[in-house]
Coordinates of C-alpha atoms in Angstrom, one line a residue:
X36 CA 22.0 128.5 -25.6
X37 CA 21.8 124.7 -26.4
X38 CA 19.0 122.4 -25.3
X39 CA 20.9 120.9 -22.3
X40 CA 21.5 124.4 -20.9
X41 CA 17.8 125.2 -21.4
X42 CA 16.7 122.2 -19.5
X43 CA 19.1 122.7 -16.6
X44 CA 17.9 126.3 -16.2
X45 CA 14.2 125.5 -16.5
X46 CA 12.6 127.0 -13.4
X47 CA 9.7 124.5 -13.6
X48 CA 12.0 121.4 -13.5
X49 CA 11.7 121.2 -9.7
X50 CA 8.0 120.6 -10.0
X51 CA 8.7 117.1 -11.3
X52 CA 9.3 116.0 -7.7
X53 CA 5.6 116.6 -7.1
X54 CA 4.5 114.2 -9.9
X55 CA 1.9 111.7 -9.1
X56 CA 3.4 108.2 -9.0
X57 CA 1.1 107.1 -11.9
X58 CA 1.6 110.1 -14.1
X59 CA 4.4 108.6 -16.3
X60 CA 2.7 105.2 -16.6
X61 CA -0.7 106.8 -17.5
X62 CA 1.0 109.0 -20.1
X63 CA 2.6 105.9 -21.6
X64 CA -0.8 104.2 -21.6
X65 CA -2.2 106.9 -23.8
X66 CA 0.5 106.3 -26.4
X67 CA 0.5 102.6 -26.6
X68 CA 0.7 101.7 -30.3
X69 CA -0.2 98.7 -32.3
X70 CA 1.5 97.4 -35.4
X71 CA 4.1 99.6 -37.1
X72 CA 3.1 101.3 -40.3
X73 CA 3.2 99.2 -43.4
X74 CA 1.8 99.1 -46.9
X75 CA 0.4 96.2 -49.0
X76 CA 1.5 93.7 -49.9
X77 CA 2.3 92.3 -46.5
X78 CA 1.5 89.4 -44.2
X79 CA 1.0 89.4 -40.4
X80 CA 0.6 86.7 -37.7
X81 CA -0.8 87.2 -34.2
X82 CA -1.0 84.8 -31.3
X83 CA -3.2 85.3 -28.3
X84 CA -2.1 83.4 -25.2
X85 CA -4.1 83.1 -22.0
X86 CA -1.9 83.5 -18.9
X87 CA -2.2 83.7 -15.2
X88 CA -0.2 86.0 -12.9
X89 CA 2.7 83.6 -12.6
X90 CA 2.7 82.9 -16.3
X91 CA 2.6 86.6 -17.1
X92 CA 5.8 87.1 -15.0
X93 CA 7.5 84.1 -16.6
X94 CA 6.4 85.4 -20.1
X95 CA 8.2 88.7 -19.5
X96 CA 11.3 86.9 -18.3
X97 CA 11.3 84.6 -21.4
X98 CA 10.6 87.5 -23.7
X99 CA 13.6 89.4 -22.2
X100 CA 15.8 86.5 -23.1
X101 CA 14.5 86.3 -26.6
X102 CA 14.8 90.0 -27.4
X103 CA 18.1 90.7 -25.7
X104 CA 20.1 89.6 -28.8
X105 CA 18.1 92.1 -30.8
X106 CA 18.8 95.0 -28.5
X107 CA 15.4 95.2 -26.8
X108 CA 15.0 94.6 -23.0
X109 CA 11.4 94.7 -21.6
X110 CA 10.9 96.2 -18.2
X111 CA 8.6 94.6 -15.5
X112 CA 6.1 97.6 -15.8
X113 CA 5.9 97.4 -19.6
X114 CA 2.6 96.6 -21.3
X115 CA 3.7 97.1 -24.8
X116 CA 6.9 96.9 -26.9
X117 CA 8.1 96.6 -30.4
X118 CA 11.3 95.2 -31.9
X119 CA 12.9 94.3 -35.2
X120 CA 13.6 90.6 -35.6
X121 CA 15.7 90.5 -38.8
X122 CA 13.1 90.8 -41.5
X123 CA 10.1 90.7 -39.1
X124 CA 8.5 93.5 -37.2
X125 CA 7.5 92.2 -33.7
X126 CA 5.1 93.7 -31.2
X127 CA 3.9 92.5 -27.8
X128 CA 1.1 93.7 -25.7
X129 CA 0.0 92.6 -22.2
X130 CA -3.7 92.6 -21.3
X131 CA -5.5 91.6 -18.1
X132 CA -5.6 87.9 -18.7
X133 CA -3.9 87.4 -22.0
X134 CA -0.9 88.5 -24.1
X135 CA -0.7 89.1 -27.8
X136 CA 2.4 88.4 -30.0
X137 CA 2.3 90.0 -33.4
X138 CA 4.7 89.4 -36.3
X139 CA 4.6 91.5 -39.5
X140 CA 6.5 90.6 -42.7
X141 CA 6.5 92.7 -45.9
X142 CA 6.3 90.4 -49.0
X143 CA 6.7 91.0 -52.7
X144 CA 5.2 87.8 -54.1
X145 CA 4.3 84.2 -53.2
X146 CA 1.0 82.7 -52.2
X147 CA -1.7 84.6 -50.3
X148 CA -1.0 82.8 -46.9
X149 CA 2.7 81.9 -47.2
X150 CA 4.2 80.6 -43.9
X151 CA 7.8 80.9 -45.1
X152 CA 8.4 84.5 -43.9
X153 CA 7.5 83.3 -40.3
X154 CA 9.8 80.3 -40.2
X155 CA 11.4 81.1 -36.8
X156 CA 8.1 82.0 -35.1
X157 CA 7.3 78.5 -33.8
X158 CA 10.7 78.4 -32.1
X159 CA 9.9 81.7 -30.4
X160 CA 6.5 80.6 -29.1
X161 CA 7.9 77.3 -27.8
X162 CA 9.6 79.2 -25.0
X163 CA 6.7 81.3 -23.9
X164 CA 4.2 80.1 -21.3
X165 CA 0.4 80.2 -21.7
X166 CA -2.3 78.5 -23.8
X167 CA -3.1 79.7 -27.3
X168 CA -6.7 80.8 -27.5
X169 CA -6.5 82.4 -30.9
X170 CA -4.0 82.6 -33.8
X171 CA -4.5 84.5 -37.0
X172 CA -2.8 84.7 -40.3
X173 CA -3.4 87.9 -42.2
X174 CA -2.6 88.7 -45.8
X175 CA -3.0 92.2 -47.2
X176 CA -2.9 92.7 -51.0
X177 CA -3.4 95.5 -53.5
X178 CA -5.4 93.7 -56.2
X179 CA -8.7 91.8 -55.7
X180 CA -7.9 88.1 -55.6
X181 CA -9.5 85.7 -58.0
X182 CA -12.4 83.6 -57.1
X183 CA -10.3 80.4 -57.4
X184 CA -7.8 81.8 -54.9
X185 CA -10.6 82.6 -52.5
X186 CA -12.1 79.1 -52.8
X187 CA -8.6 77.6 -52.2
X188 CA -8.1 79.3 -48.8
X189 CA -11.6 79.8 -47.5
X190 CA -14.8 77.7 -47.0
X191 CA -17.2 79.2 -49.6
X192 CA -20.2 78.2 -47.5
X193 CA -19.1 80.3 -44.6
X194 CA -17.4 83.1 -46.6
X195 CA -17.9 86.6 -45.2
X196 CA -17.1 89.6 -47.3
X197 CA -17.4 93.2 -46.2
X198 CA -16.1 96.6 -47.1
X199 CA -14.6 98.4 -44.1
X200 CA -12.8 101.8 -43.4
X201 CA -15.5 103.7 -45.3
X202 CA -15.0 101.5 -48.4
X203 CA -11.2 101.9 -48.5
X204 CA -10.6 98.2 -47.8
X205 CA -12.4 94.9 -48.3
X206 CA -12.0 91.8 -46.2
X207 CA -12.5 88.1 -46.7
X208 CA -12.7 85.5 -44.0
X209 CA -14.6 82.3 -43.0
X210 CA -13.6 82.5 -39.3
X211 CA -12.7 78.9 -39.3
X212 CA -9.6 77.2 -37.7
X213 CA -7.8 75.7 -40.7
X214 CA -5.4 72.8 -40.9
X215 CA -2.3 74.9 -40.3
X216 CA -3.8 76.0 -37.0
X217 CA -4.7 79.6 -38.0
X218 CA -7.7 81.6 -38.7
X219 CA -7.3 83.5 -42.0
X220 CA -8.1 87.1 -42.9
X221 CA -7.6 88.5 -46.3
X222 CA -7.6 92.3 -46.7
X223 CA -7.5 94.3 -50.0
X224 CA -6.1 97.8 -49.8
X225 CA -8.5 100.1 -51.8
X226 CA -7.0 103.4 -51.0
X227 CA -5.8 103.3 -47.4
X228 CA -3.3 106.0 -46.6
X229 CA -0.6 106.6 -43.9
X230 CA -1.2 104.5 -40.8
X231 CA -4.7 103.4 -41.8
X232 CA -3.4 99.9 -42.8
X233 CA -1.9 99.1 -39.4
X234 CA -4.9 100.8 -37.7
X235 CA -7.3 98.6 -39.7
X236 CA -5.4 95.4 -38.9
X237 CA -5.2 96.3 -35.3
X238 CA -9.0 96.9 -35.0
X239 CA -9.8 93.7 -36.8
X240 CA -7.5 91.8 -34.5
X241 CA -8.9 93.4 -31.4
X242 CA -12.4 92.6 -32.6
X243 CA -11.5 88.9 -33.1
X244 CA -9.5 88.7 -29.8
X245 CA -12.1 90.3 -27.6
X246 CA -14.9 88.3 -29.3
X247 CA -13.1 85.1 -28.5
X248 CA -12.3 86.0 -24.9
X249 CA -15.9 87.2 -24.4
X250 CA -17.1 83.8 -25.5
X251 CA -15.2 82.2 -22.6
X252 CA -18.1 83.1 -20.4
X253 CA -20.6 81.0 -22.3
X254 CA -19.3 77.5 -21.4
X255 CA -19.0 78.6 -17.7
X256 CA -22.6 79.8 -17.7
X257 CA -23.8 76.6 -19.4
X258 CA -21.8 74.5 -17.0
X259 CA -23.2 76.3 -13.9
X260 CA -26.8 76.5 -15.1
X261 CA -27.9 73.0 -14.0
X262 CA -26.4 73.6 -10.6
X263 CA -28.4 76.9 -10.4
X264 CA -31.6 75.1 -11.4
X265 CA -31.1 72.5 -8.7
X266 CA -30.5 75.3 -6.1
X267 CA -33.7 77.1 -7.3
X268 CA -35.7 73.9 -6.8
X269 CA -34.2 73.3 -3.3
X270 CA -35.0 76.9 -2.3
X271 CA -38.6 76.4 -3.4
X272 CA -38.8 73.4 -1.2
X273 CA -37.2 75.1 1.8
X274 CA -39.5 78.1 1.4
X275 CA -42.5 75.7 1.5
X276 CA -41.2 74.2 4.7
X277 CA -40.8 77.6 6.3
X278 CA -44.5 78.2 5.7
X279 CA -45.4 75.0 7.6
X280 CA -46.3 75.5 11.3
X281 CA -44.8 72.2 12.5
X282 CA -41.5 72.6 10.6
X283 CA -38.2 72.2 12.5
X284 CA -36.7 75.7 12.4
X285 CA -33.2 74.4 13.2
X286 CA -33.3 71.8 10.4
X287 CA -34.7 74.4 7.9
X288 CA -31.9 76.9 8.9
X289 CA -29.3 74.2 8.4
X290 CA -30.6 73.5 4.9
X291 CA -30.8 77.2 4.0
X292 CA -27.3 77.8 5.2
X293 CA -26.0 74.9 3.1
X294 CA -27.8 76.3 0.1
X295 CA -26.4 79.8 0.7
X296 CA -22.9 78.4 0.9
X297 CA -23.2 76.6 -2.4
X298 CA -24.7 79.7 -4.0
X299 CA -21.9 81.9 -2.7
X300 CA -19.4 79.4 -4.2
X301 CA -21.0 79.7 -7.7
X302 CA -21.1 83.5 -7.5
X303 CA -17.4 83.6 -6.5
X304 CA -16.4 81.2 -9.3
X305 CA -18.4 82.9 -12.1
X306 CA -18.6 86.6 -11.1
X307 CA -15.3 87.7 -12.7
X308 CA -15.9 85.7 -15.9
X309 CA -19.4 87.1 -16.3
X310 CA -18.2 90.7 -15.7
X311 CA -15.3 90.3 -18.1
X312 CA -17.6 88.9 -20.7
X313 CA -19.8 92.0 -20.6
X314 CA -16.8 94.3 -20.8
X315 CA -15.3 92.4 -23.8
X316 CA -18.6 92.4 -25.6
X317 CA -18.9 96.1 -25.2
X318 CA -15.4 96.5 -26.7
X319 CA -16.5 94.3 -29.6
X320 CA -19.5 96.6 -30.3
X321 CA -17.2 99.6 -30.2
X322 CA -14.8 98.1 -32.7
X323 CA -17.6 97.2 -35.1
X324 CA -18.8 100.8 -35.0
X325 CA -15.3 102.1 -35.7
X326 CA -14.7 99.7 -38.6
X327 CA -17.6 101.3 -40.5
X328 CA -18.6 97.9 -42.0
X329 CA -20.6 98.0 -45.3
X330 CA -22.1 94.7 -46.4
X331 CA -21.3 93.2 -49.8
X332 CA -24.4 92.0 -51.6
X333 CA -24.7 88.2 -51.7
X334 CA -22.5 87.6 -48.6
X335 CA -22.8 87.8 -44.9
X336 CA -21.1 90.8 -43.4
X337 CA -18.6 91.1 -40.5
X338 CA -21.0 92.9 -38.2
X339 CA -23.8 90.4 -38.9
X340 CA -21.5 87.5 -38.2
X341 CA -20.3 89.1 -35.0
X342 CA -23.8 89.9 -33.7
X343 CA -25.2 86.5 -34.6
X344 CA -22.4 84.7 -32.8
X345 CA -21.8 87.1 -29.9
X346 CA -25.3 88.3 -29.0
X347 CA -26.8 84.9 -28.1
X348 CA -23.8 84.1 -25.9
X349 CA -24.1 87.5 -24.2
X350 CA -27.8 87.0 -23.6
X351 CA -27.1 83.6 -22.1
X352 CA -24.5 85.1 -19.8
X353 CA -26.9 88.0 -18.9
X354 CA -29.7 85.6 -18.1
X355 CA -27.4 83.5 -16.0
X356 CA -26.2 86.6 -14.1
X357 CA -29.8 87.7 -13.5
X358 CA -30.7 84.3 -12.3
X359 CA -27.8 84.3 -9.8
X360 CA -28.9 87.7 -8.5
X361 CA -32.6 86.7 -8.3
X362 CA -31.7 83.5 -6.4
X363 CA -29.5 85.4 -4.0
X364 CA -32.4 87.8 -3.4
X365 CA -34.9 85.0 -2.9
X366 CA -32.5 83.3 -0.5
X367 CA -32.2 86.5 1.5
X368 CA -36.0 86.8 1.6
X369 CA -36.4 83.2 2.8
X370 CA -33.7 83.7 5.4
X371 CA -35.4 86.9 6.7
X372 CA -38.8 85.0 6.8
X373 CA -37.3 82.2 8.8
X374 CA -35.5 84.7 11.1
X375 CA -38.9 86.5 11.7
X376 CA -40.5 83.1 12.4
X377 CA -37.8 82.2 14.9
X378 CA -37.9 85.6 16.5
X379 CA -41.7 85.4 16.9
X380 CA -41.5 82.0 18.4
X381 CA -38.8 83.2 20.8
X382 CA -40.8 86.3 21.8
X383 CA -43.8 84.0 22.4
X384 CA -41.7 81.7 24.6
X385 CA -40.3 84.7 26.5
X386 CA -43.8 86.0 27.0
X387 CA -44.9 82.7 28.4
X388 CA -41.8 82.5 30.6
X389 CA -42.5 85.9 32.0
X390 CA -46.1 85.1 32.7
X391 CA -45.0 81.9 34.5
X392 CA -42.5 83.9 36.5
X393 CA -45.2 86.4 37.5
X394 CA -47.4 83.5 38.7
X395 CA -44.5 82.0 40.7
X396 CA -43.7 85.4 42.2
X397 CA -47.3 85.8 43.3
X398 CA -47.3 82.4 44.9
X399 CA -44.0 83.1 46.6
X400 CA -45.4 86.4 47.9
X401 CA -48.5 84.7 49.4
X402 CA -46.4 82.0 50.8
X403 CA -44.1 84.6 52.3
X404 CA -47.0 86.4 53.9
X405 CA -48.3 83.1 55.3
X406 CA -44.8 82.3 56.7
X407 CA -44.6 85.8 58.2
X408 CA -47.9 85.2 59.9
X409 CA -46.8 81.9 61.3
X410 CA -43.5 83.5 62.4
X411 CA -45.4 86.1 64.5
X412 CA -47.3 83.3 66.2
X413 CA -44.2 81.2 66.8
X414 CA -42.0 84.1 68.0
X415 CA -44.8 85.3 70.3
X416 CA -45.2 81.7 71.6
X417 CA -41.5 81.4 72.4
X418 CA -41.4 85.0 73.9
X419 CA -44.4 84.2 76.2
X420 CA -42.8 80.9 77.1
X421 CA -39.6 82.7 78.2
X422 CA -41.8 85.2 80.2
X423 CA -43.5 82.2 81.9
X424 CA -40.1 80.8 83.0
X425 CA -39.1 84.3 84.2
X426 CA -42.3 84.8 86.1
X427 CA -41.9 81.4 87.9
X428 CA -38.4 82.4 88.9
X429 CA -39.7 85.7 90.3
X430 CA -42.4 84.0 92.2
X431 CA -39.9 81.5 93.6
X432 CA -38.1 84.5 95.0
X433 CA -41.2 85.7 96.7
X434 CA -42.2 88.4 94.1
X435 CA -45.8 87.9 93.0
X436 CA -47.1 89.8 89.9
X437 CA -50.7 90.5 89.5
X438 CA -52.7 88.5 86.9
X439 CA -53.5 91.5 84.7
X440 CA -49.8 91.6 83.7
X441 CA -50.2 88.3 81.9
X442 CA -53.4 89.5 80.3
X443 CA -51.8 92.7 78.9
X444 CA -48.5 91.1 78.0
X445 CA -50.1 88.5 75.6
X446 CA -51.5 91.0 73.1
X447 CA -48.5 93.4 73.6
X448 CA -46.1 90.6 72.7
X449 CA -48.0 89.6 69.6
X450 CA -48.2 93.3 68.5
X451 CA -44.5 94.0 69.1
X452 CA -43.4 90.9 67.1
X453 CA -45.8 91.8 64.3
X454 CA -44.5 95.4 64.1
X455 CA -40.9 94.2 64.3
X456 CA -41.2 91.7 61.4
X457 CA -43.0 94.4 59.4
X458 CA -40.2 96.9 60.0
X459 CA -37.6 94.3 58.9
X460 CA -39.5 93.6 55.7
X461 CA -39.7 97.3 54.9
X462 CA -36.0 97.7 55.5
X463 CA -35.2 94.9 53.0
X464 CA -37.6 96.3 50.3
X465 CA -35.8 98.3 47.5
X466 CA -36.7 102.0 47.2
X467 CA -39.4 102.9 44.7
X468 CA -38.2 103.9 41.2
X469 CA -35.4 101.3 40.8
X470 CA -31.8 101.5 41.7
X471 CA -29.7 103.8 43.8
X472 CA -29.7 107.5 43.1
X473 CA -26.8 108.9 41.2

């Protein structure tokens, strides 16, 4: 039975339909490779270009046009690919905010940092969008170079020499940007085997790339620090005004709202950069550990250079982030204090209003009682007046009533009117206990 028949009769093949949508991409992610395997002597170039979302899409389209003649077509979901460009090995990798373009050329002679094998690379890069943040020229040799050659290609005052990969390789660099536009890295193979050469170059490149991207947070923190200092001073003044009894709460609230808006704008502008800086710095520390750096006596080592340049920048960014968080917390406290003061003043005003309403209700009640008393007298007066007219009409008809009728009728009228008004007031009074029964 051949392989095709075996696959078609595989009873588990139907389970593929239940694959998670990200299963294949995550599997590819685990197998993303760096440079192809190579042995010394060789030279490599790598360019790191910062790109935004639109530039990333444009880069992929431009890369597809460049690689099509060489039989490689990148897909929109690709994050890594390799190709053969005549004598050059090419690899491309997409990261969150930058892309790397690497070129590898096996050499058999020539100078240490010869640009001739990469003659077509500038034409390539001219059609790719983005800004170059780092470019490196690497030369790997078998024999230790002479001191004169080192002095020719590196600044001896800034020279860094370290043994890496458990002593199986030695590196030279000054981490300067030279006149040809490249940083230079010289590697001597002292017993690397298999894929260790490409793995070493990849780790060194990742260390340099992430170190450079991590340092992008430092200028942003330095630029925003004066603004943060001014906001802290304004918040101190606003907090002092909140403590004053005669302060205008509306004006203080307006100032505090303006400060909060400016603080939120700084946080929104710097949060991603500060978080990315911390993440990249952690990757740099991991790469340093994996390189197994051993210092060479008399020279600064790679790990010492990285820590001395990276740690102060990271601490500056950490301090800036903590100041942002502290200022945001203090602003929230001041806002809560002002809100408490306003709520207290409002509660006091409501209390005084309720007391005034109670006094007015009492006055209205006494006035109502007075009016009711006067109403009894007035209604009784008019009722007795009507009785007087009725009595005169009866007497005119010859019917004479005894005098005691007038005497009894007077208190009886007043009592009847009083009881009638009282009954009306009781009928209008709401039942005890509040509203209507359910």
